[in-house]
């Protein structure tokens, strides 16, 4: 490859200068991108030529070496002609031969051979020249040897020495340095007269040099990682305009399953699982670790995305065993941003989005509902519920008070509600102090119309303020201090009954039940025979409100000290972190006046029957507060002995969590790690956690959780020469971790100290001629002195590969988790013993197996940068053991099935006629079975269908496959990306009939095609079809266009005038499209609705701006 | 080097600090945990523990063998909602599903265990220096309630495993695998507990605060009922007259003890169900005002903001005699099909709300607000027993506490009449007992000269009318083994059409068809889940015959 007419000489004619800059940028970018990961100086050259020109020879060398050759094609003609005879020599040797007695010199810079005039190295303009020296460091502040430091716009370039240091003489004091290194992001540093420089390079994400954060804030190069860890950086997280960060993770990380079940403002976090569910025990949630520490307030989703550097998930035992007794469900590790050495960077981000429900249940119109009612009544042999006249009135709306047709969704819901998010942050630092300071604000509006027009003048909303300041101080050559302080304030305001209740009223109330208002202006409450559902509008506007404040503050002080004077490579660290958080709930509740209005059809007499009466506002108030602290002391060791590298860690930690409603919970543990690598090719690690939890009886509190792992970077072997597969690494791990929590809620006070028996004051009974309850005592718990933690044995085998100079990267992990000692209630104790709360025992076993894979590519076509990312996770668990009784009907056993099965009837279609019913086993649910009803399998062949014929059915919306596909491109200032995300293997039970399924209902005429059974009106008649059965279990597989982002970076020339470094405007969207297999479009398949609608999850259209100075 | 001494000191200090603490960081004593000594070592706490023994003794409500739901499972009423009772009505109940009665099994044993725990720790309970009888009273209460809960199990299942110690698999191993004891052992064990309780309890509490607690009179009454059941056909297929004689003697003793302690029949029948802790109630409990999901709310028509959950059936309505003491279908009864609710047994008006009845200042109208939801049709009759007319349900005002009677004096008369008639025949004692009930109700005395069989019918009829909705009938028709007749036919509700201004035509619609299988439905099956736990481990434990 060659580049002609390369104006390298810096002739100062202004016109071509800009052109030159652009070309340079493009060339450097290109050479940089195409050479990622290539090992330098390894190429051998063979060249035999007589009377050749320098141009020809260099072209040949460039072709053989893959290096670009940069020269001025006009000037190079002056070179002398020469003979050359090279056989398998190095690049340097070849070049030095070519340049003997030439009026040119050469240098090798970032995979380019640059040809210059001899002696004309720099052209100084009008500014003074200085001598500079400096050091290039990586993210871990280690010196980076071999990095290229180039003075921009000149040919001066040097390479850093073994300590990462460099020195350049006679440089213009306002020059710009370009610092580059393979696998790192190239940095430009303005001298501004400084002569002593510290330059930090950040590794490219995904490269072997990338710094991976692991347990307890340890860092290591990706190349040396032997555990299963996946990471996402804030760049990708920011593409999703979400309020809660947990919702931005879907489809982004292999091994992570996220399920968002609600869209309530300030309460829409996703539930997250790592590698699926591995236990039927109550706690399936991963441990949340923020900046290396398990937290009391583990709600990481409410951290401002701009404060976050990366989120990692630790999946296998090698990654989690340091958290030992808490690590069995995996660990989510959130790392916040810190300052880097460099110029102060001020950035400002603004997002404004419109939320609209992904889906809203469709409702029958009054006429449709009345028709279906009459159809059902007819099927049940009842008189029509509505007369023809009434049905007509529903349609004509002549009497909208007695015969209303109110679409409550339209009445109550806004089409769009705003969500806005702003953040300003400053970061930077020098050798001694590095800082990151951020302030963020988020506001999420409610879906409910009139939410702000209630009679209390209280605006319903969710507000969040985030503050963070992370500071690193180099106190002495050997002492580093880290001081972090973060705070979060949240305010949730909502209607008295709560969002979920109001939504459920809206969802349950049919169109024909009640007018919004009665003729006299009071709230309607429907006809007498209607179900008791509160008027949703009244519930929203006149039932009071709640105001919930949450605030959380945490701070960390860490001192680390090098102890090289004891032995080289040794250092000690001590860390203390506190956290205080509190919540205050203030609510005012009241009843509102609502009347059931009826106008007698014959006499025309109007009656108002009181349904609910206004009551005075009642105030309720509750506060909870939590104080949490953790500290650890540790010794670190890291030293190279020739090609051997040894890393060691010894850590002691404690944490303490005291709450206003329970005794404190405490942990204590010792952690050890020993890692060895030889020549950065062979890696071995041993991790051990020795942790204790007060949940267990004295003497049995501590568990040992060891893990071993190893890795082999095959492509680093000298004999390795595969061209296509540029990177190949194998790794594996085996170990044990535990789970000491027996409830999903980390702050729950239930199921603690299960080894202790307890009595409690509870209940009592009314005695006396004036009834008085003196109270009572119950035996609330029988202790199990043998209680212990759940134990997970985890195995993992991983493969990492890079293809075509690492433009395509593949990671593949195969895992097997074997969870034993699952805490569960014994199911085999006869109930005649009267033990209603038998002590829980550690008995169950679940095996969870699967794989996850990701494929990543980046390339450039002309000026277009392209990237793509695919990840897929599959897991399947199986209950191997459960304390299950000797079932009379073995098909009702839940053992040997995945977690989450439920007993129900196996449907085998619909009865087509009476003859079929007569011939079939008798279905014993109340009400006569009619043609069109669901037919069930008689599992025990006794001729009767009853409870004994229920079989285990999958009825949990928990997918076995989750995947994400993202693609993007950038061209000049434009960038574009999309993310598709989906799941396979989930099921949901939805016995639901909506307007779009009217044609599916069974009638004698549609018998052949019907997909919905006969409708019933009477409860008894409907019982046959309303049993939990496989007929209504649908696949909840879905594919979502989760995320689209289009951005534009304003041109630099324009921005420079405004003193802005970077300004980007972007449009993004969330949950834009959904494809699924449900027979209706009423629910988001991700919401585990099981027939009950939940506050809908939101689609978001967002416009944003980010700028930095 | 000196420069770094400080950091070595700090590091060394922190490491020492972290590993040298004497008391373990994890040694948290949850001081709010309470052990046996704290509960039983304090007599006041021990009393509170005893208080909870009472919670499953039964009531009007939905759940276990309570009167609302058992009434809907027999020929008293029909539950509008399609759960619970419907399973029994359609005969489709089975060992895996016969809720709510299956809960009797677990609930009763739960309480028996608590009682056994108390008795096992009884030695820890100190005397109360201010109330020397307190400690023995607590034991008496425990024993009486153990007997009562065992009776509830016997009533449902006949042969049952008897639990007289707090057994647990962890401590007792295979000793937890019990068999079902035969009926004689069951009744003898229950009687033994009652007898011992009687030595520890007063006949009646003088302290008003103890109303509702166990007494010797209650023990006697339970014994009377137990022996009545034991003498009845279901337990006594050979009609061993000695059992009837025993039942008669015990019933008489119970009746006499009650009368001697001032229990009386209230002059007005309706008051028994509305006046709190009245003198007719031997054992009762508070059921609140009836508002706020209470009995009034559950039972009253929709138009009164009730839920109309349980409708009395036509068969019950028809069983009320004319106020002359003649059955409506009897010749010359004077019953008018056009005015079917006219001139009936006064207890009818105290027990049932019918269309056209005056209630809370208006007439009940089944064409207006009082109509049930079409999806869950009732019978167009509603409970009036226990209902407070002055209570406004929409805002829950105007009510006052009511008590539900588990045992009241009238039952003792009826027990005695029945046992005496079976043991001896219709002698004057039988007439005396029955007429005491009828006279209070405002009904004429029964005619003299009835045969034993005729008297049996009279007594059964009287029991049905007097004790309706009180949780007796469901079990009575079983012990008499007549359920295969009375609970094995369609039940009806009422409708009327208004023709002109005066003339009303009543029509009766079939509300439900009821199925009862004599081969298995008389006794409850042991819940299938219980059988599953015992299969292969406890071969001596068998399912109830027929199931």
Short mmCIF file of N, CA, C and O in Angstrom, two decimals, chain A residues 217-277:
data_model
loop_
_atom_site.label_atom_id
_atom_site.label_comp_id
_atom_site.label_asym_id
_atom_site.label_seq_id
_atom_site.Cartn_x
_atom_site.Cartn_y
_atom_site.Cartn_z
N UNK A 217 -12.71 -4.71 43.33
CA UNK A 217 -12.02 -3.62 42.65
C UNK A 217 -10.69 -3.99 42.02
O UNK A 217 -9.90 -3.14 41.66
N UNK A 218 -10.41 -5.27 41.92
CA UNK A 218 -9.15 -5.67 41.27
C UNK A 218 -9.26 -5.41 39.78
O UNK A 218 -10.33 -5.46 39.20
N UNK A 219 -8.12 -5.16 39.16
CA UNK A 219 -8.12 -4.97 37.72
C UNK A 219 -7.09 -5.89 37.10
O UNK A 219 -6.09 -6.21 37.71
N UNK A 220 -7.38 -6.33 35.92
CA UNK A 220 -6.40 -7.12 35.20
C UNK A 220 -6.63 -6.95 33.70
O UNK A 220 -7.72 -6.58 33.27
N UNK A 221 -5.60 -7.21 32.92
CA UNK A 221 -5.74 -7.12 31.48
C UNK A 221 -6.61 -8.25 30.98
O UNK A 221 -6.57 -9.37 31.49
N UNK A 222 -7.39 -7.95 29.97
CA UNK A 222 -8.31 -8.96 29.46
C UNK A 222 -7.58 -10.25 29.07
O UNK A 222 -8.10 -11.34 29.24
N UNK A 223 -6.36 -10.08 28.56
CA UNK A 223 -5.62 -11.26 28.13
C UNK A 223 -5.44 -12.27 29.25
O UNK A 223 -5.43 -13.48 29.03
N UNK A 224 -5.34 -11.76 30.48
CA UNK A 224 -5.02 -12.66 31.58
C UNK A 224 -6.27 -13.17 32.30
O UNK A 224 -6.16 -13.92 33.26
N UNK A 225 -7.44 -12.76 31.85
CA UNK A 225 -8.66 -13.16 32.55
C UNK A 225 -8.96 -14.64 32.28
O UNK A 225 -9.01 -15.06 31.13
N UNK A 226 -9.14 -15.39 33.33
CA UNK A 226 -9.45 -16.80 33.16
C UNK A 226 -10.88 -17.11 33.59
O UNK A 226 -11.31 -18.24 33.55
N UNK A 227 -11.59 -16.08 34.04
CA UNK A 227 -12.96 -16.27 34.52
C UNK A 227 -13.94 -15.81 33.45
O UNK A 227 -13.56 -15.20 32.46
N UNK A 228 -15.22 -16.12 33.67
CA UNK A 228 -16.26 -15.69 32.73
C UNK A 228 -16.82 -14.36 33.18
O UNK A 228 -17.57 -14.29 34.15
N UNK A 229 -16.41 -13.32 32.49
CA UNK A 229 -16.85 -11.97 32.83
C UNK A 229 -17.28 -11.28 31.54
O UNK A 229 -16.59 -11.38 30.54
N UNK A 230 -18.43 -10.62 31.56
CA UNK A 230 -18.83 -9.83 30.40
C UNK A 230 -19.05 -8.40 30.84
O UNK A 230 -19.54 -8.16 31.93
N UNK A 231 -18.69 -7.50 29.98
CA UNK A 231 -18.72 -6.08 30.36
C UNK A 231 -19.42 -5.25 29.31
O UNK A 231 -19.32 -5.52 28.12
N UNK A 232 -20.13 -4.26 29.78
CA UNK A 232 -20.71 -3.27 28.87
C UNK A 232 -20.27 -1.90 29.36
O UNK A 232 -20.21 -1.66 30.56
N UNK A 233 -19.93 -1.03 28.43
CA UNK A 233 -19.47 0.29 28.85
C UNK A 233 -20.60 1.30 28.74
O UNK A 233 -21.64 1.03 28.15
N UNK A 234 -20.37 2.45 29.31
CA UNK A 234 -21.46 3.43 29.35
C UNK A 234 -21.84 3.92 27.96
O UNK A 234 -22.93 4.40 27.76
N UNK A 235 -20.93 3.77 27.00
CA UNK A 235 -21.27 4.22 25.65
C UNK A 235 -22.52 3.50 25.14
O UNK A 235 -23.44 4.11 24.63
N UNK A 236 -22.52 2.17 25.30
CA UNK A 236 -23.69 1.42 24.84
C UNK A 236 -24.89 1.66 25.75
O UNK A 236 -26.01 1.73 25.31
N UNK A 237 -24.61 1.75 27.05
CA UNK A 237 -25.71 1.97 27.99
C UNK A 237 -26.46 3.25 27.66
O UNK A 237 -27.68 3.33 27.76
N UNK A 238 -25.71 4.24 27.24
CA UNK A 238 -26.32 5.54 26.97
C UNK A 238 -27.21 5.53 25.73
O UNK A 238 -27.97 6.46 25.51
N UNK A 239 -27.04 4.50 24.91
CA UNK A 239 -27.87 4.46 23.70
C UNK A 239 -29.34 4.23 24.03
O UNK A 239 -30.21 4.55 23.25
N UNK A 240 -29.62 3.65 25.19
CA UNK A 240 -31.00 3.38 25.55
C UNK A 240 -31.53 4.51 26.43
O UNK A 240 -30.99 4.74 27.50
N UNK A 241 -32.54 5.20 25.98
CA UNK A 241 -33.06 6.31 26.77
C UNK A 241 -33.96 5.81 27.90
O UNK A 241 -35.16 6.01 27.88
N UNK A 242 -33.38 5.15 28.88
CA UNK A 242 -34.19 4.57 29.95
C UNK A 242 -34.01 5.38 31.22
O UNK A 242 -33.00 6.05 31.40
N UNK A 243 -35.00 5.29 32.08
CA UNK A 243 -34.88 5.95 33.38
C UNK A 243 -34.10 5.05 34.33
O UNK A 243 -33.27 5.50 35.09
N UNK A 244 -34.40 3.77 34.26
CA UNK A 244 -33.72 2.83 35.14
C UNK A 244 -32.72 2.03 34.33
O UNK A 244 -33.07 1.37 33.36
N UNK A 245 -31.49 2.10 34.76
CA UNK A 245 -30.40 1.51 34.02
C UNK A 245 -30.57 0.02 33.75
O UNK A 245 -30.11 -0.49 32.73
N UNK A 246 -31.25 -0.67 34.66
CA UNK A 246 -31.40 -2.11 34.48
C UNK A 246 -32.13 -2.42 33.17
O UNK A 246 -31.97 -3.49 32.60
N UNK A 247 -32.92 -1.46 32.69
CA UNK A 247 -33.65 -1.69 31.44
C UNK A 247 -32.78 -1.51 30.21
O UNK A 247 -33.20 -1.79 29.10
N UNK A 248 -31.58 -0.97 30.41
CA UNK A 248 -30.69 -0.78 29.26
C UNK A 248 -29.83 -2.00 29.02
O UNK A 248 -29.09 -2.06 28.05
N UNK A 249 -29.91 -2.98 29.91
CA UNK A 249 -29.01 -4.12 29.80
C UNK A 249 -29.54 -5.22 28.86
O UNK A 249 -28.78 -6.06 28.42
N UNK A 250 -30.86 -5.18 28.60
CA UNK A 250 -31.46 -6.25 27.81
C UNK A 250 -30.74 -6.40 26.48
O UNK A 250 -30.57 -5.44 25.74
N UNK A 251 -30.33 -7.63 26.19
CA UNK A 251 -29.74 -7.92 24.89
C UNK A 251 -28.31 -7.45 24.73
O UNK A 251 -27.73 -7.58 23.67
N UNK A 252 -27.74 -6.87 25.78
CA UNK A 252 -26.39 -6.31 25.62
C UNK A 252 -25.29 -7.22 26.14
O UNK A 252 -24.13 -7.03 25.78
N UNK A 253 -25.62 -8.11 27.04
CA UNK A 253 -24.57 -8.90 27.66
C UNK A 253 -24.88 -10.39 27.57
O UNK A 253 -25.96 -10.81 27.96
N UNK A 254 -23.94 -11.17 27.06
CA UNK A 254 -24.19 -12.62 27.04
C UNK A 254 -24.25 -13.15 28.47
O UNK A 254 -23.41 -12.80 29.29
N UNK A 255 -25.27 -13.93 28.76
CA UNK A 255 -25.38 -14.50 30.10
C UNK A 255 -26.34 -13.76 30.98
O UNK A 255 -26.60 -14.16 32.10
N UNK A 256 -26.90 -12.67 30.47
CA UNK A 256 -27.80 -11.88 31.30
C UNK A 256 -29.23 -11.95 30.77
O UNK A 256 -29.46 -11.80 29.58
N UNK A 257 -30.16 -12.22 31.66
CA UNK A 257 -31.56 -12.22 31.31
C UNK A 257 -32.22 -11.09 32.08
O UNK A 257 -32.04 -11.00 33.29
N UNK A 258 -32.94 -10.24 31.40
CA UNK A 258 -33.64 -9.19 32.12
C UNK A 258 -35.10 -9.24 31.75
O UNK A 258 -35.45 -9.49 30.60
N UNK A 259 -35.95 -9.06 32.75
CA UNK A 259 -37.38 -9.10 32.51
C UNK A 259 -38.00 -7.87 33.13
O UNK A 259 -37.90 -7.66 34.34
N UNK A 260 -38.58 -7.05 32.30
CA UNK A 260 -39.21 -5.85 32.83
C UNK A 260 -40.71 -6.10 32.95
O UNK A 260 -41.39 -6.34 31.97
N UNK A 261 -41.21 -6.03 34.16
CA UNK A 261 -42.60 -6.41 34.38
C UNK A 261 -43.51 -5.23 34.62
O UNK A 261 -44.72 -5.37 34.64
N UNK A 262 -42.97 -4.06 34.79
CA UNK A 262 -43.84 -2.93 35.10
C UNK A 262 -43.28 -1.66 34.53
O UNK A 262 -42.06 -1.52 34.36
N UNK A 263 -44.14 -0.71 34.24
CA UNK A 263 -43.68 0.56 33.72
C UNK A 263 -43.99 1.71 34.66
O UNK A 263 -43.98 2.86 34.25
N UNK A 264 -44.29 1.41 35.91
CA UNK A 264 -44.62 2.45 36.87
C UNK A 264 -43.46 3.45 36.98
O UNK A 264 -42.31 3.04 37.12
N UNK A 265 -43.75 4.75 36.92
CA UNK A 265 -42.67 5.73 37.02
C UNK A 265 -41.88 5.53 38.32
O UNK A 265 -42.48 5.47 39.39
N UNK A 266 -40.60 5.41 38.18
CA UNK A 266 -39.77 5.22 39.37
C UNK A 266 -39.86 3.82 39.93
O UNK A 266 -39.34 3.55 41.00
N UNK A 267 -40.52 2.91 39.22
CA UNK A 267 -40.65 1.55 39.73
C UNK A 267 -40.64 0.57 38.58
O UNK A 267 -41.33 -0.44 38.59
N UNK A 268 -39.85 0.88 37.56
CA UNK A 268 -39.91 0.08 36.35
C UNK A 268 -38.65 -0.75 36.12
O UNK A 268 -38.36 -1.13 35.00
N UNK A 269 -37.92 -1.01 37.19
CA UNK A 269 -36.68 -1.76 37.02
C UNK A 269 -36.94 -3.18 36.53
O UNK A 269 -37.97 -3.76 36.83
N UNK A 270 -36.00 -3.69 35.79
CA UNK A 270 -36.08 -5.07 35.34
C UNK A 270 -35.55 -5.99 36.42
O UNK A 270 -34.69 -5.61 37.20
N UNK A 271 -36.08 -7.20 36.41
CA UNK A 271 -35.48 -8.23 37.25
C UNK A 271 -34.35 -8.84 36.43
O UNK A 271 -34.53 -9.11 35.25
N UNK A 272 -33.22 -9.03 37.07
CA UNK A 272 -32.07 -9.53 36.32
C UNK A 272 -31.59 -10.86 36.86
O UNK A 272 -31.54 -11.07 38.08
N UNK A 273 -31.32 -11.76 35.95
CA UNK A 273 -30.76 -13.05 36.32
C UNK A 273 -29.49 -13.26 35.52
O UNK A 273 -29.39 -12.83 34.39
N UNK A 274 -28.54 -13.91 36.15
CA UNK A 274 -27.32 -14.25 35.42
C UNK A 274 -27.32 -15.74 35.16
O UNK A 274 -27.50 -16.54 36.07
N UNK A 275 -27.15 -16.07 33.90
CA UNK A 275 -27.22 -17.46 33.45
C UNK A 275 -28.53 -18.12 33.88
O UNK A 275 -28.55 -19.26 34.32
N UNK A 276 -29.60 -17.38 33.80
CA UNK A 276 -30.92 -17.93 34.10
C UNK A 276 -31.11 -18.18 35.57
O UNK A 276 -30.44 -17.59 36.41
N UNK A 277 -32.02 -19.09 35.85
CA UNK A 277 -32.33 -19.42 37.23
C UNK A 277 -31.66 -20.73 37.56
O UNK A 277 -31.75 -21.69 36.80
#
